[in-house]
Amino acid sequence: SIQTIFFVLEIYLLDWVYNQKKGRIYFWIILAIVFISSFFSLITLKNNKDYHQTGYIEKKEAVEFIKNNSNALNLPCHSVTYITEAKDDTGFRYLFWLKGIELQEPKAGIPNYTIVIPDKLSTVNSKFGEIGVIVPSSQYNSKEGDINCSNEDFNLTSPLLNYTN
């Protein structure tokens, strides 16, 4: 990761400052500023209106719900779409892979679960923190062949956001 490179450069820079004449004073001033700003950010984080409770635990519960619900509905396959604010990332790809859930490309003829972050953006069936899940309609009948599954796992074959093939 590129952050590691900058972290190492910052360590060398702080070491250089520390070893200069009067550098120890500047070193401790820099550390105090970083500590105070980090502490202030930590205290004000929970009061921030843009802070959403969409951590790993909530995401894991939402994926578990989708897996259990699709098994209960006896769906041979399904797709997942997202409703989010423009700045929010979803971060569910790994969890679907971890739980062995093969996703289809969202299209007609495939039951679709919709993950809503934050859940206030739409009416949802289930909530996990501020993550909402909308279940597919019950109009699909796998015995009559209403569901057209492909053999491709869309979760693994679709390109990642901001990455090219």
mmCIF file with all atom_site columns, C-alpha atoms in Angstrom:
data_model
loop_
_atom_site.group_PDB
_atom_site.id
_atom_site.type_symbol
_atom_site.label_atom_id
_atom_site.label_alt_id
_atom_site.label_comp_id
_atom_site.label_asym_id
_atom_site.label_entity_id
_atom_site.label_seq_id
_atom_site.pdbx_PDB_ins_code
_atom_site.Cartn_x
_atom_site.Cartn_y
_atom_site.Cartn_z
_atom_site.occupancy
_atom_site.B_iso_or_equiv
_atom_site.pdbx_formal_charge
_atom_site.auth_seq_id
_atom_site.auth_comp_id
_atom_site.auth_asym_id
_atom_site.auth_atom_id
_atom_site.pdbx_PDB_model_num
ATOM 1   C CA . SER A 1 1   ? 0.000   0.000   0.000   1.00 0.00 ? 1   SER A CA 1
ATOM 2   C CA . ILE A 1 2   ? 1.130   3.497   -0.733  1.00 0.00 ? 2   ILE A CA 1
ATOM 3   C CA . GLN A 1 3   ? 0.311   4.502   2.867   1.00 0.00 ? 3   GLN A CA 1
ATOM 4   C CA . THR A 1 4   ? 3.137   2.300   4.119   1.00 0.00 ? 4   THR A CA 1
ATOM 5   C CA . ILE A 1 5   ? 5.660   4.219   2.027   1.00 0.00 ? 5   ILE A CA 1
ATOM 6   C CA . PHE A 1 6   ? 4.489   7.561   3.400   1.00 0.00 ? 6   PHE A CA 1
ATOM 7   C CA . PHE A 1 7   ? 4.402   6.176   6.931   1.00 0.00 ? 7   PHE A CA 1
ATOM 8   C CA . VAL A 1 8   ? 8.045   5.072   6.661   1.00 0.00 ? 8   VAL A CA 1
ATOM 9   C CA . LEU A 1 9   ? 9.017   8.464   5.198   1.00 0.00 ? 9   LEU A CA 1
ATOM 10  C CA . GLU A 1 10  ? 7.279   10.223  8.104   1.00 0.00 ? 10  GLU A CA 1
ATOM 11  C CA . ILE A 1 11  ? 9.178   8.064   10.591  1.00 0.00 ? 11  ILE A CA 1
ATOM 12  C CA . TYR A 1 12  ? 12.503  8.954   8.953   1.00 0.00 ? 12  TYR A CA 1
ATOM 13  C CA . LEU A 1 13  ? 11.543  12.631  8.888   1.00 0.00 ? 13  LEU A CA 1
ATOM 14  C CA . LEU A 1 14  ? 10.603  12.614  12.581  1.00 0.00 ? 14  LEU A CA 1
ATOM 15  C CA . ASP A 1 15  ? 13.837  10.791  13.409  1.00 0.00 ? 15  ASP A CA 1
ATOM 16  C CA . TRP A 1 16  ? 15.814  13.426  11.480  1.00 0.00 ? 16  TRP A CA 1
ATOM 17  C CA . VAL A 1 17  ? 13.970  16.264  13.303  1.00 0.00 ? 17  VAL A CA 1
ATOM 18  C CA . TYR A 1 18  ? 14.538  14.569  16.667  1.00 0.00 ? 18  TYR A CA 1
ATOM 19  C CA . ASN A 1 19  ? 18.307  14.311  16.070  1.00 0.00 ? 19  ASN A CA 1
ATOM 20  C CA . GLN A 1 20  ? 18.748  17.995  15.089  1.00 0.00 ? 20  GLN A CA 1
ATOM 21  C CA . LYS A 1 21  ? 19.751  20.795  17.449  1.00 0.00 ? 21  LYS A CA 1
ATOM 22  C CA . LYS A 1 22  ? 16.574  21.964  19.190  1.00 0.00 ? 22  LYS A CA 1
ATOM 23  C CA . GLY A 1 23  ? 14.850  19.232  17.210  1.00 0.00 ? 23  GLY A CA 1
ATOM 24  C CA . ARG A 1 24  ? 13.478  17.477  20.261  1.00 0.00 ? 24  ARG A CA 1
ATOM 25  C CA . ILE A 1 25  ? 11.286  20.480  21.044  1.00 0.00 ? 25  ILE A CA 1
ATOM 26  C CA . TYR A 1 26  ? 9.834   20.460  17.529  1.00 0.00 ? 26  TYR A CA 1
ATOM 27  C CA . PHE A 1 27  ? 9.468   16.684  17.687  1.00 0.00 ? 27  PHE A CA 1
ATOM 28  C CA . TRP A 1 28  ? 7.351   16.872  20.854  1.00 0.00 ? 28  TRP A CA 1
ATOM 29  C CA . ILE A 1 29  ? 5.319   19.804  19.458  1.00 0.00 ? 29  ILE A CA 1
ATOM 30  C CA . ILE A 1 30  ? 4.544   17.789  16.318  1.00 0.00 ? 30  ILE A CA 1
ATOM 31  C CA . LEU A 1 31  ? 3.540   14.745  18.368  1.00 0.00 ? 31  LEU A CA 1
ATOM 32  C CA . ALA A 1 32  ? 1.353   16.898  20.639  1.00 0.00 ? 32  ALA A CA 1
ATOM 33  C CA . ILE A 1 33  ? -0.429  18.434  17.632  1.00 0.00 ? 33  ILE A CA 1
ATOM 34  C CA . VAL A 1 34  ? -1.051  15.003  16.097  1.00 0.00 ? 34  VAL A CA 1
ATOM 35  C CA . PHE A 1 35  ? -2.302  13.628  19.423  1.00 0.00 ? 35  PHE A CA 1
ATOM 36  C CA . ILE A 1 36  ? -4.636  16.573  20.084  1.00 0.00 ? 36  ILE A CA 1
ATOM 37  C CA . SER A 1 37  ? -6.101  16.549  16.561  1.00 0.00 ? 37  SER A CA 1
ATOM 38  C CA . SER A 1 38  ? -6.595  12.767  16.645  1.00 0.00 ? 38  SER A CA 1
ATOM 39  C CA . PHE A 1 39  ? -8.217  12.952  20.075  1.00 0.00 ? 39  PHE A CA 1
ATOM 40  C CA . PHE A 1 40  ? -10.526 15.780  18.932  1.00 0.00 ? 40  PHE A CA 1
ATOM 41  C CA . SER A 1 41  ? -11.533 13.784  15.836  1.00 0.00 ? 41  SER A CA 1
ATOM 42  C CA . LEU A 1 42  ? -12.261 10.736  17.977  1.00 0.00 ? 42  LEU A CA 1
ATOM 43  C CA . ILE A 1 43  ? -14.455 12.684  20.383  1.00 0.00 ? 43  ILE A CA 1
ATOM 44  C CA . THR A 1 44  ? -16.466 14.443  17.671  1.00 0.00 ? 44  THR A CA 1
ATOM 45  C CA . LEU A 1 45  ? -16.859 11.398  15.400  1.00 0.00 ? 45  LEU A CA 1
ATOM 46  C CA . LYS A 1 46  ? -20.008 10.040  17.041  1.00 0.00 ? 46  LYS A CA 1
ATOM 47  C CA . ASN A 1 47  ? -21.676 13.459  16.942  1.00 0.00 ? 47  ASN A CA 1
ATOM 48  C CA . ASN A 1 48  ? -21.080 13.778  13.215  1.00 0.00 ? 48  ASN A CA 1
ATOM 49  C CA . LYS A 1 49  ? -24.322 13.575  11.186  1.00 0.00 ? 49  LYS A CA 1
ATOM 50  C CA . ASP A 1 50  ? -22.524 11.794  8.339   1.00 0.00 ? 50  ASP A CA 1
ATOM 51  C CA . TYR A 1 51  ? -21.329 8.951   10.567  1.00 0.00 ? 51  TYR A CA 1
ATOM 52  C CA . HIS A 1 52  ? -23.201 5.761   9.716   1.00 0.00 ? 52  HIS A CA 1
ATOM 53  C CA . GLN A 1 53  ? -23.240 2.582   11.742  1.00 0.00 ? 53  GLN A CA 1
ATOM 54  C CA . THR A 1 54  ? -22.131 0.412   8.822   1.00 0.00 ? 54  THR A CA 1
ATOM 55  C CA . GLY A 1 55  ? -19.227 -1.511  10.238  1.00 0.00 ? 55  GLY A CA 1
ATOM 56  C CA . TYR A 1 56  ? -18.087 -5.056  9.708   1.00 0.00 ? 56  TYR A CA 1
ATOM 57  C CA . ILE A 1 57  ? -20.572 -6.561  12.184  1.00 0.00 ? 57  ILE A CA 1
ATOM 58  C CA . GLU A 1 58  ? -23.590 -4.882  10.574  1.00 0.00 ? 58  GLU A CA 1
ATOM 59  C CA . LYS A 1 59  ? -22.432 -5.856  7.079   1.00 0.00 ? 59  LYS A CA 1
ATOM 60  C CA . LYS A 1 60  ? -21.821 -9.443  8.178   1.00 0.00 ? 60  LYS A CA 1
ATOM 61  C CA . GLU A 1 61  ? -25.330 -9.630  9.693   1.00 0.00 ? 61  GLU A CA 1
ATOM 62  C CA . ALA A 1 62  ? -26.872 -8.265  6.479   1.00 0.00 ? 62  ALA A CA 1
ATOM 63  C CA . VAL A 1 63  ? -25.028 -10.865 4.366   1.00 0.00 ? 63  VAL A CA 1
ATOM 64  C CA . GLU A 1 64  ? -26.087 -13.637 6.774   1.00 0.00 ? 64  GLU A CA 1
ATOM 65  C CA . PHE A 1 65  ? -29.692 -12.432 6.481   1.00 0.00 ? 65  PHE A CA 1
ATOM 66  C CA . ILE A 1 66  ? -29.532 -12.502 2.670   1.00 0.00 ? 66  ILE A CA 1
ATOM 67  C CA . LYS A 1 67  ? -28.048 -15.998 2.705   1.00 0.00 ? 67  LYS A CA 1
ATOM 68  C CA . ASN A 1 68  ? -30.631 -17.338 5.169   1.00 0.00 ? 68  ASN A CA 1
ATOM 69  C CA . ASN A 1 69  ? -33.528 -15.625 3.395   1.00 0.00 ? 69  ASN A CA 1
ATOM 70  C CA . SER A 1 70  ? -32.525 -16.938 -0.040  1.00 0.00 ? 70  SER A CA 1
ATOM 71  C CA . ASN A 1 71  ? -32.234 -20.446 1.433   1.00 0.00 ? 71  ASN A CA 1
ATOM 72  C CA . ALA A 1 72  ? -35.647 -20.088 3.098   1.00 0.00 ? 72  ALA A CA 1
ATOM 73  C CA . LEU A 1 73  ? -37.198 -18.933 -0.187  1.00 0.00 ? 73  LEU A CA 1
ATOM 74  C CA . ASN A 1 74  ? -35.419 -21.816 -1.984  1.00 0.00 ? 74  ASN A CA 1
ATOM 75  C CA . LEU A 1 75  ? -33.854 -19.467 -4.540  1.00 0.00 ? 75  LEU A CA 1
ATOM 76  C CA . PRO A 1 76  ? -31.302 -21.177 -6.803  1.00 0.00 ? 76  PRO A CA 1
ATOM 77  C CA . CYS A 1 77  ? -29.602 -17.822 -7.419  1.00 0.00 ? 77  CYS A CA 1
ATOM 78  C CA . HIS A 1 78  ? -30.078 -14.114 -6.807  1.00 0.00 ? 78  HIS A CA 1
ATOM 79  C CA . SER A 1 79  ? -28.469 -10.735 -7.401  1.00 0.00 ? 79  SER A CA 1
ATOM 80  C CA . VAL A 1 80  ? -27.673 -7.800  -5.135  1.00 0.00 ? 80  VAL A CA 1
ATOM 81  C CA . THR A 1 81  ? -27.950 -4.086  -5.890  1.00 0.00 ? 81  THR A CA 1
ATOM 82  C CA . TYR A 1 82  ? -27.215 -1.092  -3.673  1.00 0.00 ? 82  TYR A CA 1
ATOM 83  C CA . ILE A 1 83  ? -28.883 2.198   -2.799  1.00 0.00 ? 83  ILE A CA 1
ATOM 84  C CA . THR A 1 84  ? -26.326 4.494   -1.158  1.00 0.00 ? 84  THR A CA 1
ATOM 85  C CA . GLU A 1 85  ? -25.402 8.115   -0.889  1.00 0.00 ? 85  GLU A CA 1
ATOM 86  C CA . ALA A 1 86  ? -22.848 9.195   -3.481  1.00 0.00 ? 86  ALA A CA 1
ATOM 87  C CA . LYS A 1 87  ? -19.900 9.228   -1.068  1.00 0.00 ? 87  LYS A CA 1
ATOM 88  C CA . ASP A 1 88  ? -20.513 5.846   0.557   1.00 0.00 ? 88  ASP A CA 1
ATOM 89  C CA . ASP A 1 89  ? -18.663 2.677   -0.380  1.00 0.00 ? 89  ASP A CA 1
ATOM 90  C CA . THR A 1 90  ? -20.423 -0.615  0.128   1.00 0.00 ? 90  THR A CA 1
ATOM 91  C CA . GLY A 1 91  ? -17.670 -3.108  0.977   1.00 0.00 ? 91  GLY A CA 1
ATOM 92  C CA . PHE A 1 92  ? -19.748 -6.294  0.726   1.00 0.00 ? 92  PHE A CA 1
ATOM 93  C CA . ARG A 1 93  ? -17.851 -8.113  -2.027  1.00 0.00 ? 93  ARG A CA 1
ATOM 94  C CA . TYR A 1 94  ? -15.514 -9.963  0.333   1.00 0.00 ? 94  TYR A CA 1
ATOM 95  C CA . LEU A 1 95  ? -18.332 -10.965 2.694   1.00 0.00 ? 95  LEU A CA 1
ATOM 96  C CA . PHE A 1 96  ? -20.366 -12.516 -0.123  1.00 0.00 ? 96  PHE A CA 1
ATOM 97  C CA . TRP A 1 97  ? -17.283 -14.451 -1.224  1.00 0.00 ? 97  TRP A CA 1
ATOM 98  C CA . LEU A 1 98  ? -16.529 -15.465 2.392   1.00 0.00 ? 98  LEU A CA 1
ATOM 99  C CA . LYS A 1 99  ? -20.048 -16.859 2.904   1.00 0.00 ? 99  LYS A CA 1
ATOM 100 C CA . GLY A 1 100 ? -19.939 -18.726 -0.424  1.00 0.00 ? 100 GLY A CA 1
ATOM 101 C CA . ILE A 1 101 ? -22.782 -16.708 -1.929  1.00 0.00 ? 101 ILE A CA 1
ATOM 102 C CA . GLU A 1 102 ? -22.666 -16.684 -5.716  1.00 0.00 ? 102 GLU A CA 1
ATOM 103 C CA . LEU A 1 103 ? -24.306 -13.568 -7.103  1.00 0.00 ? 103 LEU A CA 1
ATOM 104 C CA . GLN A 1 104 ? -25.864 -13.145 -10.523 1.00 0.00 ? 104 GLN A CA 1
ATOM 105 C CA . GLU A 1 105 ? -25.817 -10.042 -12.678 1.00 0.00 ? 105 GLU A CA 1
ATOM 106 C CA . PRO A 1 106 ? -28.853 -7.915  -11.811 1.00 0.00 ? 106 PRO A CA 1
ATOM 107 C CA . LYS A 1 107 ? -31.343 -8.399  -14.663 1.00 0.00 ? 107 LYS A CA 1
ATOM 108 C CA . ALA A 1 108 ? -34.924 -9.413  -15.300 1.00 0.00 ? 108 ALA A CA 1
ATOM 109 C CA . GLY A 1 109 ? -35.760 -12.959 -14.286 1.00 0.00 ? 109 GLY A CA 1
ATOM 110 C CA . ILE A 1 110 ? -33.409 -13.027 -11.284 1.00 0.00 ? 110 ILE A CA 1
ATOM 111 C CA . PRO A 1 111 ? -34.575 -12.302 -7.709  1.00 0.00 ? 111 PRO A CA 1
ATOM 112 C CA . ASN A 1 112 ? -32.815 -9.185  -6.433  1.00 0.00 ? 112 ASN A CA 1
ATOM 113 C CA . TYR A 1 113 ? -31.889 -8.148  -2.900  1.00 0.00 ? 113 TYR A CA 1
ATOM 114 C CA . THR A 1 114 ? -31.256 -4.433  -2.413  1.00 0.00 ? 114 THR A CA 1
ATOM 115 C CA . ILE A 1 115 ? -28.874 -3.199  0.283   1.00 0.00 ? 115 ILE A CA 1
ATOM 116 C CA . VAL A 1 116 ? -29.672 0.353   1.426   1.00 0.00 ? 116 VAL A CA 1
ATOM 117 C CA . ILE A 1 117 ? -27.028 2.470   3.185   1.00 0.00 ? 117 ILE A CA 1
ATOM 118 C CA . PRO A 1 118 ? -28.266 4.351   5.221   1.00 0.00 ? 118 PRO A CA 1
ATOM 119 C CA . ASP A 1 119 ? -31.590 2.613   5.646   1.00 0.00 ? 119 ASP A CA 1
ATOM 120 C CA . LYS A 1 120 ? -33.458 5.943   5.663   1.00 0.00 ? 120 LYS A CA 1
ATOM 121 C CA . LEU A 1 121 ? -33.090 6.221   1.876   1.00 0.00 ? 121 LEU A CA 1
ATOM 122 C CA . SER A 1 122 ? -35.829 3.652   1.229   1.00 0.00 ? 122 SER A CA 1
ATOM 123 C CA . THR A 1 123 ? -38.396 1.429   2.902   1.00 0.00 ? 123 THR A CA 1
ATOM 124 C CA . VAL A 1 124 ? -36.575 -1.724  3.987   1.00 0.00 ? 124 VAL A CA 1
ATOM 125 C CA . ASN A 1 125 ? -37.621 -5.165  5.222   1.00 0.00 ? 125 ASN A CA 1
ATOM 126 C CA . SER A 1 126 ? -34.756 -5.680  7.691   1.00 0.00 ? 126 SER A CA 1
ATOM 127 C CA . LYS A 1 127 ? -32.265 -3.371  9.428   1.00 0.00 ? 127 LYS A CA 1
ATOM 128 C CA . PHE A 1 128 ? -28.738 -3.986  10.676  1.00 0.00 ? 128 PHE A CA 1
ATOM 129 C CA . GLY A 1 129 ? -27.390 -0.796  12.249  1.00 0.00 ? 129 GLY A CA 1
ATOM 130 C CA . GLU A 1 130 ? -28.018 1.710   9.471   1.00 0.00 ? 130 GLU A CA 1
ATOM 131 C CA . ILE A 1 131 ? -27.915 -0.953  6.758   1.00 0.00 ? 131 ILE A CA 1
ATOM 132 C CA . GLY A 1 132 ? -31.277 -1.931  5.343   1.00 0.00 ? 132 GLY A CA 1
ATOM 133 C CA . VAL A 1 133 ? -32.117 -4.926  3.161   1.00 0.00 ? 133 VAL A CA 1
ATOM 134 C CA . ILE A 1 134 ? -35.039 -5.090  0.739   1.00 0.00 ? 134 ILE A CA 1
ATOM 135 C CA . VAL A 1 135 ? -35.961 -8.697  -0.063  1.00 0.00 ? 135 VAL A CA 1
ATOM 136 C CA . PRO A 1 136 ? -37.082 -9.746  -3.551  1.00 0.00 ? 136 PRO A CA 1
ATOM 137 C CA . SER A 1 137 ? -40.748 -10.072 -4.298  1.00 0.00 ? 137 SER A CA 1
ATOM 138 C CA . SER A 1 138 ? -42.243 -13.520 -3.855  1.00 0.00 ? 138 SER A CA 1
ATOM 139 C CA . GLN A 1 139 ? -43.324 -13.749 -7.492  1.00 0.00 ? 139 GLN A CA 1
ATOM 140 C CA . TYR A 1 140 ? -40.498 -16.121 -8.443  1.00 0.00 ? 140 TYR A CA 1
ATOM 141 C CA . ASN A 1 141 ? -41.152 -19.844 -8.634  1.00 0.00 ? 141 ASN A CA 1
ATOM 142 C CA . SER A 1 142 ? -37.999 -21.915 -9.067  1.00 0.00 ? 142 SER A CA 1
ATOM 143 C CA . LYS A 1 143 ? -40.024 -25.057 -9.842  1.00 0.00 ? 143 LYS A CA 1
ATOM 144 C CA . GLU A 1 144 ? -41.657 -23.448 -12.869 1.00 0.00 ? 144 GLU A CA 1
ATOM 145 C CA . GLY A 1 145 ? -38.354 -22.130 -14.237 1.00 0.00 ? 145 GLY A CA 1
ATOM 146 C CA . ASP A 1 146 ? -39.030 -18.434 -13.582 1.00 0.00 ? 146 ASP A CA 1
ATOM 147 C CA . ILE A 1 147 ? -35.426 -17.922 -12.489 1.00 0.00 ? 147 ILE A CA 1
ATOM 148 C CA . ASN A 1 148 ? -32.774 -17.870 -15.227 1.00 0.00 ? 148 ASN A CA 1
ATOM 149 C CA . CYS A 1 149 ? -29.454 -18.541 -13.472 1.00 0.00 ? 149 CYS A CA 1
ATOM 150 C CA . SER A 1 150 ? -26.123 -18.369 -15.276 1.00 0.00 ? 150 SER A CA 1
ATOM 151 C CA . ASN A 1 151 ? -23.089 -20.391 -14.197 1.00 0.00 ? 151 ASN A CA 1
ATOM 152 C CA . GLU A 1 152 ? -21.009 -17.231 -13.672 1.00 0.00 ? 152 GLU A CA 1
ATOM 153 C CA . ASP A 1 153 ? -20.461 -15.613 -10.254 1.00 0.00 ? 153 ASP A CA 1
ATOM 154 C CA . PHE A 1 154 ? -20.982 -11.902 -10.960 1.00 0.00 ? 154 PHE A CA 1
ATOM 155 C CA . ASN A 1 155 ? -19.425 -11.026 -7.588  1.00 0.00 ? 155 ASN A CA 1
ATOM 156 C CA . LEU A 1 156 ? -16.078 -12.435 -8.720  1.00 0.00 ? 156 LEU A CA 1
ATOM 157 C CA . THR A 1 157 ? -16.137 -11.509 -12.405 1.00 0.00 ? 157 THR A CA 1
ATOM 158 C CA . SER A 1 158 ? -17.411 -7.904  -12.285 1.00 0.00 ? 158 SER A CA 1
ATOM 159 C CA . PRO A 1 159 ? -14.670 -5.266  -12.258 1.00 0.00 ? 159 PRO A CA 1
ATOM 160 C CA . LEU A 1 160 ? -13.852 -3.468  -9.029  1.00 0.00 ? 160 LEU A CA 1
ATOM 161 C CA . LEU A 1 161 ? -14.835 0.204   -8.794  1.00 0.00 ? 161 LEU A CA 1
ATOM 162 C CA . ASN A 1 162 ? -12.073 2.511   -10.071 1.00 0.00 ? 162 ASN A CA 1
ATOM 163 C CA . TYR A 1 163 ? -9.980  -0.419  -11.345 1.00 0.00 ? 163 TYR A CA 1
ATOM 164 C CA . THR A 1 164 ? -9.530  -1.421  -14.962 1.00 0.00 ? 164 THR A CA 1
ATOM 165 C CA . ASN A 1 165 ? -9.101  -4.887  -16.432 1.00 0.00 ? 165 ASN A CA 1
#
